[in-house]
PDB file of C-alpha atoms in Angstrom:
ATOM      1  CA  MET P   1     -58.160  46.187-127.110  1.00 70.00           C
ATOM      2  CA  ARG P   2     -59.618  44.061-124.335  1.00 81.00           C
ATOM      3  CA  ILE P   3     -57.289  43.728-121.299  1.00 85.00           C
ATOM      4  CA  VAL P   4     -57.253  40.482-119.321  1.00 86.00           C
ATOM      5  CA  TRP P   5     -55.260  40.396-116.082  1.00 86.00           C
ATOM      6  CA  THR P   6     -52.799  37.550-115.680  1.00 90.00           C
ATOM      7  CA  LYS P   7     -52.633  35.239-112.642  1.00 91.00           C
ATOM      8  CA  GLU P   8     -49.609  37.127-111.321  1.00 91.00           C
ATOM      9  CA  GLU P   9     -51.440  40.443-111.634  1.00 89.00           C
ATOM     10  CA  LYS P  10     -54.506  39.036-109.863  1.00 89.00           C
ATOM     11  CA  ARG P  11     -52.319  37.604-107.071  1.00 90.00           C
ATOM     12  CA  ALA P  12     -50.583  40.956-106.616  1.00 90.00           C
ATOM     13  CA  LEU P  13     -53.974  42.680-106.681  1.00 90.00           C
ATOM     14  CA  ARG P  14     -55.332  40.377-103.919  1.00 90.00           C
ATOM     15  CA  ASP P  15     -52.241  40.860-101.709  1.00 91.00           C
ATOM     16  CA  CYS P  16     -52.542  44.616-102.091  1.00 90.00           C
ATOM     17  CA  MET P  17     -56.241  44.453-101.149  1.00 90.00           C
ATOM     18  CA  ILE P  18     -55.333  42.620 -97.939  1.00 90.00           C
ATOM     19  CA  ASP P  19     -52.882  45.361 -96.995  1.00 90.00           C
ATOM     20  CA  ILE P  20     -55.437  48.082 -97.740  1.00 90.00           C
ATOM     21  CA  CYS P  21     -58.207  46.328 -95.756  1.00 90.00           C
ATOM     22  CA  PHE P  22     -55.870  45.848 -92.815  1.00 89.00           C
ATOM     23  CA  VAL P  23     -55.315  49.608 -92.610  1.00 88.00           C
ATOM     24  CA  THR P  24     -58.754  50.815 -93.823  1.00 89.00           C
ATOM     25  CA  PRO P  25     -61.331  48.059 -93.244  1.00 88.00           C
ATOM     26  CA  THR P  26     -64.339  50.325 -93.977  1.00 90.00           C
ATOM     27  CA  MET P  27     -63.318  51.245 -97.536  1.00 90.00           C
ATOM     28  CA  SER P  28     -65.977  50.504-100.170  1.00 92.00           C
ATOM     29  CA  ASN P  29     -65.458  47.723-102.727  1.00 91.00           C
ATOM     30  CA  LYS P  30     -65.172  50.170-105.602  1.00 91.00           C
ATOM     31  CA  GLY P  31     -62.580  52.242-103.739  1.00 91.00           C
ATOM     32  CA  LEU P  32     -60.710  49.104-102.693  1.00 90.00           C
ATOM     33  CA  LEU P  33     -60.456  47.808-106.276  1.00 89.00           C
ATOM     34  CA  ARG P  34     -59.451  51.238-107.618  1.00 91.00           C
ATOM     35  CA  HIS P  35     -56.687  51.754-105.003  1.00 91.00           C
ATOM     36  CA  ALA P  36     -55.314  48.235-105.423  1.00 89.00           C
ATOM     37  CA  GLN P  37     -55.191  48.648-109.205  1.00 88.00           C
ATOM     38  CA  GLU P  38     -53.296  51.949-108.900  1.00 90.00           C
ATOM     39  CA  GLU P  39     -50.760  50.330-106.578  1.00 88.00           C
ATOM     40  CA  VAL P  40     -49.797  47.173-108.517  1.00 88.00           C
ATOM     41  CA  ILE P  41     -51.162  47.313-112.082  1.00 88.00           C
ATOM     42  CA  PRO P  42     -49.192  49.246-114.763  1.00 89.00           C
ATOM     43  CA  TYR P  43     -51.015  52.236-116.183  1.00 87.00           C
ATOM     44  CA  GLU P  44     -51.449  50.780-119.681  1.00 87.00           C
ATOM     45  CA  ARG P  45     -53.097  47.612-118.238  1.00 88.00           C
ATOM     46  CA  ARG P  46     -55.603  49.273-115.918  1.00 89.00           C
ATOM     47  CA  HIS P  47     -59.409  48.982-116.208  1.00 88.00           C
ATOM     48  CA  ILE P  48     -62.108  51.578-115.729  1.00 90.00           C
ATOM     49  CA  ILE P  49     -63.632  50.565-112.376  1.00 89.00           C
ATOM     50  CA  THR P  50     -67.349  50.222-113.010  1.00 90.00           C
ATOM     51  CA  ASP P  51     -70.018  48.518-110.906  1.00 91.00           C
ATOM     52  CA  GLN P  52     -69.798  45.521-113.243  1.00 91.00           C
ATOM     53  CA  ARG P  53     -66.039  45.309-112.661  1.00 88.00           C
ATOM     54  CA  VAL P  54     -66.616  45.471-108.906  1.00 89.00           C
ATOM     55  CA  PHE P  55     -69.169  42.636-109.151  1.00 93.00           C
ATOM     56  CA  THR P  56     -66.715  40.542-111.132  1.00 90.00           C
ATOM     57  CA  TYR P  57     -64.055  40.726-108.390  1.00 90.00           C
ATOM     58  CA  LYS P  58     -66.404  40.685-105.360  1.00 91.00           C
ATOM     59  CA  ASN P  59     -65.174  37.233-104.300  1.00 93.00           C
ATOM     60  CA  MET P  60     -61.556  38.333-104.421  1.00 91.00           C
ATOM     61  CA  MET P  61     -62.361  41.381-102.292  1.00 91.00           C
ATOM     62  CA  ALA P  62     -64.324  39.274 -99.788  1.00 93.00           C
ATOM     63  CA  GLU P  63     -61.355  36.927 -99.386  1.00 92.00           C
ATOM     64  CA  ALA P  64     -59.019  39.909 -98.926  1.00 90.00           C
ATOM     65  CA  ARG P  65     -61.243  41.412 -96.227  1.00 91.00           C
ATOM     66  CA  LYS P  66     -61.424  38.071 -94.379  1.00 92.00           C
ATOM     67  CA  ALA P  67     -57.641  37.584 -94.526  1.00 91.00           C
ATOM     68  CA  ALA P  68     -57.051  41.147 -93.270  1.00 89.00           C
ATOM     69  CA  GLU P  69     -59.488  40.624 -90.384  1.00 91.00           C
ATOM     70  CA  GLU P  70     -57.745  37.382 -89.353  1.00 90.00           C
ATOM     71  CA  HIS P  71     -54.357  39.094 -89.480  1.00 88.00           C
ATOM     72  CA  ARG P  72     -55.697  42.020 -87.418  1.00 85.00           C
ATOM     73  CA  ALA P  73     -57.058  39.635 -84.772  1.00 86.00           C
ATOM     74  CA  LYS P  74     -53.682  37.903 -84.438  1.00 84.00           C
ATOM     75  CA  THR P  75     -51.698  41.114 -84.097  1.00 78.00           C
ATOM     76  CA  SER P  76     -54.120  42.726 -81.617  1.00 67.00           C
ATOM     77  CA  LYS P  77     -54.238  39.724 -79.257  1.00 61.00           C
ATOM     78  CA  PRO P  78     -52.424  40.748 -76.058  1.00 56.00           C
ATOM     79  CA  LYS P  79     -49.377  38.768 -75.156  1.00 58.00           C
ATOM     80  CA  ALA P  80     -49.257  37.112 -71.783  1.00 56.00           C
ATOM     81  CA  MET P  81     -46.967  38.985 -69.449  1.00 58.00           C
ATOM     82  CA  PRO P  82     -44.453  36.814 -67.603  1.00 60.00           C
ATOM     83  CA  LEU P  83     -45.067  36.573 -63.905  1.00 59.00           C
ATOM     84  CA  PRO P  84     -42.501  38.428 -61.790  1.00 63.00           C
ATOM     85  CA  GLU P  85     -40.003  36.275 -60.040  1.00 64.00           C
ATOM     86  CA  PRO P  86     -40.588  36.064 -56.294  1.00 66.00           C
ATOM     87  CA  VAL P  87     -38.208  38.163 -54.260  1.00 63.00           C
ATOM     88  CA  PRO P  88     -36.365  35.985 -51.783  1.00 64.00           C
ATOM     89  CA  GLU P  89     -36.871  36.934 -48.158  1.00 64.00           C
ATOM     90  CA  PRO P  90     -33.778  38.232 -46.357  1.00 56.00           C
ATOM     91  CA  PRO P  91     -32.133  35.678 -44.132  1.00 56.00           C
ATOM     92  CA  PRO P  92     -32.796  35.998 -40.383  1.00 57.00           C
ATOM     93  CA  LEU P  93     -30.347  38.066 -38.373  1.00 50.00           C
ATOM     94  CA  LYS P  94     -27.479  36.008 -37.035  1.00 51.00           C
ATOM     95  CA  ILE P  95     -25.228  36.967 -34.165  1.00 48.00           C
ATOM     96  CA  ASP P  96     -22.778  34.185 -34.587  1.00 49.00           C
ATOM     97  CA  THR P  97     -19.993  36.574 -35.552  1.00 54.00           C
ATOM     98  CA  LEU P  98     -18.117  39.045 -33.393  1.00 56.00           C
ATOM     99  CA  GLY P  99     -18.977  41.894 -35.754  1.00 57.00           C
ATOM    100  CA  ASN P 100     -22.744  41.388 -35.449  1.00 59.00           C
ATOM    101  CA  LEU P 101     -22.499  40.947 -31.698  1.00 63.00           C
ATOM    102  CA  PHE P 102     -20.506  44.188 -31.379  1.00 64.00           C
ATOM    103  CA  GLU P 103     -23.112  46.130 -33.387  1.00 66.00           C
ATOM    104  CA  LEU P 104     -25.897  44.824 -31.142  1.00 67.00           C
ATOM    105  CA  LEU P 105     -23.995  45.835 -28.031  1.00 71.00           C
ATOM    106  CA  VAL P 106     -23.367  49.358 -29.411  1.00 67.00           C
ATOM    107  CA  ASP P 107     -27.076  49.784 -30.220  1.00 69.00           C
ATOM    108  CA  ALA P 108     -28.075  48.642 -26.748  1.00 71.00           C
ATOM    109  CA  ILE P 109     -25.598  50.993 -25.062  1.00 78.00           C
ATOM    110  CA  THR P 110     -26.738  53.913 -27.256  1.00 73.00           C
ATOM    111  CA  ASP P 111     -30.384  53.322 -26.328  1.00 69.00           C
ATOM    112  CA  ARG P 112     -29.465  53.187 -22.665  1.00 74.00           C
ATOM    113  CA  VAL P 113     -27.522  56.457 -22.819  1.00 69.00           C
ATOM    114  CA  LEU P 114     -30.415  58.212 -24.600  1.00 66.00           C
ATOM    115  CA  GLU P 115     -32.803  57.038 -21.892  1.00 71.00           C
ATOM    116  CA  LYS P 116     -30.517  58.458 -19.215  1.00 68.00           C
ATOM    117  CA  LEU P 117     -30.272  61.806 -20.986  1.00 65.00           C
ATOM    118  CA  LYS P 118     -34.036  62.106 -21.386  1.00 61.00           C
ATOM    119  CA  ALA P 119     -34.863  61.087 -17.814  1.00 62.00           C
ATOM    120  CA  PRO P 120     -35.210  63.952 -15.260  1.00 61.00           C
ATOM    121  CA  VAL P 121     -32.351  63.898 -12.769  1.00 54.00           C
ATOM    122  CA  GLU P 122     -31.470  65.948  -9.715  1.00 55.00           C
ATOM    123  CA  THR P 123     -28.692  68.422 -10.340  1.00 55.00           C
ATOM    124  CA  PRO P 124     -25.837  67.710  -7.886  1.00 56.00           C
ATOM    125  CA  GLU P 125     -23.842  70.447  -6.244  1.00 57.00           C
ATOM    126  CA  PRO P 126     -20.922  71.476  -8.504  1.00 55.00           C
ATOM    127  CA  GLU P 127     -17.567  70.192  -7.330  1.00 54.00           C
ATOM    128  CA  PRO P 128     -14.395  72.272  -7.419  1.00 53.00           C
ATOM    129  CA  ALA P 129     -12.560  72.126 -10.719  1.00 49.00           C
ATOM    130  CA  ALA P 130      -9.516  70.572  -9.059  1.00 47.00           C
ATOM    131  CA  GLU P 131     -11.604  67.700  -7.665  1.00 48.00           C
ATOM    132  CA  GLN P 132     -13.294  67.078 -11.030  1.00 49.00           C
ATOM    133  CA  GLY P 133      -9.939  66.577 -12.659  1.00 48.00           C
ATOM    134  CA  PHE P 134     -10.433  69.245 -15.405  1.00 48.00           C
ATOM    135  CA  GLY P 135     -10.956  72.979 -15.646  1.00 55.00           C
ATOM    136  CA  THR P 136     -13.716  75.059 -17.202  1.00 58.00           C
ATOM    137  CA  GLY P 137     -11.686  76.098 -20.248  1.00 65.00           C
ATOM    138  CA  TRP P 138     -13.721  73.877 -22.546  1.00 63.00           C
ATOM    139  CA  LEU P 139     -16.841  75.840 -21.641  1.00 63.00           C
ATOM    140  CA  ASP P 140     -15.162  79.084 -22.686  1.00 70.00           C
ATOM    141  CA  GLU P 141     -14.099  77.566 -25.991  1.00 70.00           C
ATOM    142  CA  LEU P 142     -17.628  76.286 -26.605  1.00 66.00           C
ATOM    143  CA  GLU P 143     -19.044  79.753 -25.945  1.00 69.00           C
ATOM    144  CA  LYS P 144     -16.521  81.359 -28.325  1.00 71.00           C
ATOM    145  CA  LEU P 145     -17.379  78.816 -31.030  1.00 68.00           C
ATOM    146  CA  THR P 146     -21.084  79.571 -30.629  1.00 65.00           C
ATOM    147  CA  ILE P 147     -20.450  83.308 -30.972  1.00 68.00           C
ATOM    148  CA  ARG P 148     -18.333  82.818 -34.108  1.00 68.00           C
ATOM    149  CA  ARG P 149     -21.048  80.687 -35.712  1.00 64.00           C
ATOM    150  CA  LYS P 150     -23.682  83.307 -34.975  1.00 61.00           C
ATOM    151  CA  GLU P 151     -21.465  86.011 -36.457  1.00 61.00           C
ATOM    152  CA  ALA P 152     -20.946  83.910 -39.605  1.00 56.00           C
ATOM    153  CA  ARG P 153     -24.707  83.782 -40.090  1.00 58.00           C
ATOM    154  CA  VAL P 154     -25.057  87.568 -40.047  1.00 65.00           C
ATOM    155  CA  ARG P 155     -26.195  88.761 -43.482  1.00 73.00           C
ATOM    156  CA  ARG P 156     -23.640  90.732 -45.475  1.00 81.00           C
ATOM    157  CA  SER P 157     -24.723  93.895 -47.285  1.00 85.00           C
ATOM    158  CA  THR P 158     -25.155  93.392 -51.043  1.00 90.00           C
ATOM    159  CA  VAL P 159     -23.596  95.828 -53.522  1.00 90.00           C
ATOM    160  CA  LEU P 160     -24.095  95.966 -57.309  1.00 89.00           C
ATOM    161  CA  VAL P 161     -21.234  97.593 -59.229  1.00 91.00           C
ATOM    162  CA  VAL P 162     -21.942  98.333 -62.901  1.00 90.00           C
ATOM    163  CA  GLY P 163     -19.058  99.044 -65.293  1.00 85.00           C
ATOM    164  CA  LEU P 164     -16.121  97.404 -63.483  1.00 84.00           C
ATOM    165  CA  ASN P 165     -14.316  94.364 -64.855  1.00 79.00           C
ATOM    166  CA  GLY P 166     -11.007  92.544 -65.059  1.00 77.00           C
ATOM    167  CA  SER P 167      -8.454  92.804 -62.274  1.00 82.00           C
ATOM    168  CA  GLN P 168     -10.315  95.766 -60.802  1.00 85.00           C
ATOM    169  CA  VAL P 169     -13.008  93.375 -59.596  1.00 89.00           C
ATOM    170  CA  ASP P 170     -10.510  91.280 -57.616  1.00 89.00           C
ATOM    171  CA  THR P 171      -9.036  94.448 -56.114  1.00 90.00           C
ATOM    172  CA  ILE P 172     -12.395  95.571 -54.730  1.00 91.00           C
ATOM    173  CA  LYS P 173     -13.295  92.093 -53.461  1.00 88.00           C
ATOM    174  CA  THR P 174     -10.005  91.895 -51.588  1.00 90.00           C
ATOM    175  CA  HIS P 175     -10.432  95.417 -50.240  1.00 91.00           C
ATOM    176  CA  ARG P 176     -13.911  94.762 -48.778  1.00 90.00           C
ATOM    177  CA  PRO P 177     -14.387  91.026 -48.128  1.00 89.00           C
ATOM    178  CA  ASP P 178     -17.179  91.880 -45.676  1.00 87.00           C
ATOM    179  CA  LEU P 179     -19.517  92.878 -48.541  1.00 88.00           C
ATOM    180  CA  ASP P 180     -21.446  90.687 -50.973  1.00 89.00           C
ATOM    181  CA  PHE P 181     -20.583  92.131 -54.417  1.00 90.00           C
ATOM    182  CA  THR P 182     -22.193  91.610 -57.817  1.00 89.00           C
ATOM    183  CA  PHE P 183     -20.161  92.976 -60.749  1.00 90.00           C
ATOM    184  CA  VAL P 184     -21.611  93.436 -64.253  1.00 86.00           C
ATOM    185  CA  THR P 185     -20.268  95.162 -67.349  1.00 87.00           C
ATOM    186  CA  ALA P 186     -22.236  97.808 -69.231  1.00 82.00           C
ATOM    187  CA  GLU P 187     -23.231  95.234 -71.871  1.00 84.00           C
ATOM    188  CA  GLN P 188     -24.400  92.748 -69.258  1.00 84.00           C
ATOM    189  CA  ALA P 189     -26.378  95.423 -67.454  1.00 80.00           C
ATOM    190  CA  LEU P 190     -28.401  96.099 -70.613  1.00 80.00           C
ATOM    191  CA  SER P 191     -28.844  92.502 -71.768  1.00 79.00           C
ATOM    192  CA  HIS P 192     -29.614  90.938 -68.372  1.00 72.00           C
ATOM    193  CA  TYR P 193     -32.613  91.503 -66.133  1.00 70.00           C
ATOM    194  CA  THR P 194     -32.373  94.328 -63.578  1.00 76.00           C
ATOM    195  CA  PHE P 195     -30.452  93.427 -60.434  1.00 79.00           C
ATOM    196  CA  HIS P 196     -31.789  94.631 -57.080  1.00 82.00           C
ATOM    197  CA  LYS P 197     -29.221  94.988 -54.284  1.00 86.00           C
ATOM    198  CA  ASP P 198     -28.887  96.978 -51.069  1.00 88.00           C
ATOM    199  CA  HIS P 199     -26.667  99.495 -52.876  1.00 90.00           C
ATOM    200  CA  THR P 200     -26.061 100.163 -56.582  1.00 91.00           C
ATOM    201  CA  ILE P 201     -22.901 101.940 -57.778  1.00 91.00           C
ATOM    202  CA  LEU P 202     -22.613 103.119 -61.397  1.00 89.00           C
ATOM    203  CA  MET P 203     -19.091 103.628 -62.778  1.00 88.00           C
ATOM    204  CA  THR P 204     -19.962 106.568 -65.041  1.00 85.00           C
ATOM    205  CA  LYS P 205     -16.634 106.480 -66.936  1.00 81.00           C
ATOM    206  CA  PHE P 206     -17.355 102.957 -68.231  1.00 85.00           C
ATOM    207  CA  ILE P 207     -21.103 102.973 -68.950  1.00 86.00           C
ATOM    208  CA  ASN P 208     -23.452 104.855 -71.282  1.00 85.00           C
ATOM    209  CA  HIS P 209     -26.660 106.768 -70.697  1.00 84.00           C
ATOM    210  CA  SER P 210     -28.830 103.698 -71.395  1.00 82.00           C
ATOM    211  CA  VAL P 211     -27.404 101.910 -68.377  1.00 81.00           C
ATOM    212  CA  GLN P 212     -27.855 104.983 -66.193  1.00 84.00           C
ATOM    213  CA  ALA P 213     -31.473 105.296 -67.337  1.00 84.00           C
ATOM    214  CA  LYS P 214     -32.129 101.635 -66.473  1.00 82.00           C
ATOM    215  CA  TYR P 215     -30.904 101.994 -62.877  1.00 83.00           C
ATOM    216  CA  ARG P 216     -31.632 105.664 -62.130  1.00 81.00           C
ATOM    217  CA  LYS P 217     -34.744 104.887 -60.045  1.00 79.00           C
ATOM    218  CA  HIS P 218     -32.980 102.439 -57.735  1.00 78.00           C
ATOM    219  CA  GLY P 219     -32.839 103.220 -54.061  1.00 79.00           C
ATOM    220  CA  ASN P 220     -29.372 103.752 -52.556  1.00 83.00           C
ATOM    221  CA  LEU P 221     -27.982 104.640 -55.984  1.00 89.00           C
ATOM    222  CA  HIS P 222     -24.432 106.051 -56.077  1.00 91.00           C
ATOM    223  CA  TYR P 223     -22.341 107.465 -58.931  1.00 90.00           C
ATOM    224  CA  CYS P 224     -18.584 106.911 -59.146  1.00 91.00           C
ATOM    225  CA  ASN P 225     -16.928 109.262 -61.631  1.00 87.00           C
ATOM    226  CA  GLY P 226     -13.403 107.852 -61.214  1.00 85.00           C
ATOM    227  CA  GLY P 227     -11.714 104.472 -60.967  1.00 85.00           C
ATOM    228  CA  VAL P 228     -10.864 101.956 -58.259  1.00 87.00           C
ATOM    229  CA  SER P 229      -9.563 104.541 -55.772  1.00 88.00           C
ATOM    230  CA  ASP P 230     -12.762 106.576 -55.971  1.00 88.00           C
ATOM    231  CA  LEU P 231     -14.825 103.414 -55.643  1.00 90.00           C
ATOM    232  CA  LYS P 232     -12.963 102.464 -52.454  1.00 90.00           C
ATOM    233  CA  HIS P 233     -13.672 105.914 -51.053  1.00 90.00           C
ATOM    234  CA  ILE P 234     -17.376 105.686 -51.890  1.00 89.00           C
ATOM    235  CA  LEU P 235     -17.629 102.289 -50.187  1.00 90.00           C
ATOM    236  CA  GLN P 236     -15.917 103.699 -47.124  1.00 89.00           C
ATOM    237  CA  VAL P 237     -18.392 106.609 -46.974  1.00 89.00           C
ATOM    238  CA  ILE P 238     -21.464 104.417 -47.505  1.00 88.00           C
ATOM    239  CA  PHE P 239     -20.723 101.838 -44.859  1.00 84.00           C
ATOM    240  CA  HIS P 240     -19.206 104.264 -42.398  1.00 81.00           C
ATOM    241  CA  LYS P 241     -22.598 105.987 -42.354  1.00 67.00           C
ATOM    242  CA  GLU P 242     -24.412 102.665 -41.892  1.00 64.00           C
ATOM    243  CA  ALA P 243     -22.105 101.654 -39.037  1.00 62.00           C
ATOM    244  CA  ALA P 244     -22.640 105.039 -37.380  1.00 55.00           C
TER     245      ALA P 244
END
């Protein structure tokens, strides 16, 4: 039976061709007609796409390509960007208020003081403390403060303790606050990367042979076979030797 497409089918076919040409403008006419038919025409009403069929609908395909090109030109046209609004210039500095005037005076005085400090001056003979009106105690306090700050910057020895946890950790930290401790459990020692500290102490009662094998080549390695009391003793021995 001969199949004749209705007006609605032809309109749907043309609209589909426009969509296809918009996405794939280089598709051949035969491929364009075949794809459009598969998209909108029911299976039982489809034609075999021959060269004669393509020639029959060449005008429809030409119109679809033209419409797709016009639509592509509209969508690809760049939109004009709005010009940025001009940034208003800051108002000129006013000194008509007491606050502004005070700030200017402070700046001027500060600049003057800095000039005086930078300028070379002759050192006058020191006057007796009684004549100056104050003693030298503030110099002593300044010297003590400087010494304390230097002492605070002194590096503390680092100690890695493997196998200790819970309240035992707080006990050791309180016992030796002068040391920088790192505490890890046996599980953490195996799952984490290898820690490198000044001293490494292995709590043999709480770790397995895998942990010992991981850290056995560390320098300054110590074994603690007991608990907190033995660990305190080992720390005392280690850092008594270093102090000596």
